């Protein structure tokens, strides 16, 4: 069973930064892809970013490209970071980390491709 846990959420003013962390472990295997999604009240879950193990690929949602950066602490994606800069009020949401042990079935941007999810961490951007 893969355990996924996020941390690093909080409150910040517009223009500020936060870094989220995701720990996804499944000895002896490691996640093939780790993705970040977010969900604001009354809205559908939205793709934010994804990273493949061994640096295979990196993807970003259009609303965060150029402001958010995803990275991995190692080639196995056991710890993945989401650096969020120039935050805007519309970035306010619960952020979820998700992992899959194989190539995402429906693509890296689809929530249905991921088998393991964290509990989520709240990010609030307001003045």
Tab-separated table of C-alpha atoms in Angstrom, residues 55-123:
chain	number	residue	atom	x	y	z
A	55	UNK	CA	13.016	13.188	-14.712
A	56	UNK	CA	11.013	11.626	-17.522
A	57	UNK	CA	8.672	14.597	-17.783
A	58	UNK	CA	7.150	17.593	-16.032
A	59	UNK	CA	3.710	19.056	-16.724
A	60	UNK	CA	1.875	22.140	-15.490
A	61	UNK	CA	-1.687	23.332	-15.633
A	62	UNK	CA	-2.193	26.491	-17.660
A	63	UNK	CA	-3.273	28.549	-14.649
A	64	UNK	CA	-0.027	27.920	-12.742
A	65	UNK	CA	2.584	27.654	-15.503
A	66	UNK	CA	5.378	30.145	-14.912
A	67	UNK	CA	4.516	30.584	-11.226
A	68	UNK	CA	4.711	27.052	-9.797
A	69	UNK	CA	7.662	24.666	-9.997
A	70	UNK	CA	7.558	20.940	-9.318
A	71	UNK	CA	10.688	19.056	-8.365
A	72	UNK	CA	11.782	15.799	-6.806
A	73	UNK	CA	14.283	15.205	-4.038
A	74	UNK	CA	15.475	12.023	-5.754
A	75	UNK	CA	15.073	10.043	-8.969
A	76	UNK	CA	12.461	7.778	-7.388
A	77	UNK	CA	9.919	10.532	-6.601
A	78	UNK	CA	9.589	9.480	-2.998
A	79	UNK	CA	9.616	13.163	-1.985
A	80	UNK	CA	8.192	15.747	-4.380
A	81	UNK	CA	7.959	19.497	-3.892
A	82	UNK	CA	5.652	22.111	-5.321
A	83	UNK	CA	7.146	25.601	-5.086
A	84	UNK	CA	4.382	28.160	-5.477
A	85	UNK	CA	5.422	31.750	-6.205
A	86	UNK	CA	3.444	34.891	-6.985
A	87	UNK	CA	0.383	33.369	-5.389
A	88	UNK	CA	-3.013	34.802	-6.245
A	89	UNK	CA	-6.347	34.658	-4.402
A	90	UNK	CA	-7.623	32.261	-7.063
A	91	UNK	CA	-4.940	29.776	-5.972
A	92	UNK	CA	-6.857	29.283	-2.726
A	93	UNK	CA	-7.822	25.616	-2.517
A	94	UNK	CA	-7.105	22.299	-0.878
A	95	UNK	CA	-4.044	20.854	-2.577
A	96	UNK	CA	-3.758	17.106	-2.998
A	97	UNK	CA	-0.789	14.951	-3.852
A	98	UNK	CA	-1.378	11.757	-5.789
A	99	UNK	CA	0.795	8.900	-6.980
A	100	UNK	CA	0.701	6.034	-9.421
A	101	UNK	CA	3.104	3.107	-9.744
A	102	UNK	CA	2.681	2.813	-13.502
A	103	UNK	CA	2.316	5.106	-16.482
A	104	UNK	CA	-0.910	7.073	-15.909
A	105	UNK	CA	-3.691	5.311	-17.771
A	106	UNK	CA	-5.615	8.401	-18.847
A	107	UNK	CA	-2.670	10.762	-18.920
A	108	UNK	CA	-0.817	12.681	-16.267
A	109	UNK	CA	-3.422	15.471	-16.096
A	110	UNK	CA	-6.365	13.230	-15.219
A	111	UNK	CA	-7.202	12.514	-11.585
A	112	UNK	CA	-8.505	9.084	-12.522
A	113	UNK	CA	-4.970	8.029	-13.498
A	114	UNK	CA	-3.774	8.130	-9.910
A	115	UNK	CA	-4.346	5.332	-7.437
A	116	UNK	CA	-3.066	6.827	-4.203
A	117	UNK	CA	-4.034	10.161	-2.682
A	118	UNK	CA	-3.087	12.218	0.325
A	119	UNK	CA	-5.551	13.895	2.666
A	120	UNK	CA	-4.888	17.356	1.256
A	121	UNK	CA	-3.427	20.554	2.649
A	122	UNK	CA	-5.159	23.934	2.683
A	123	UNK	CA	-3.625	26.904	0.876
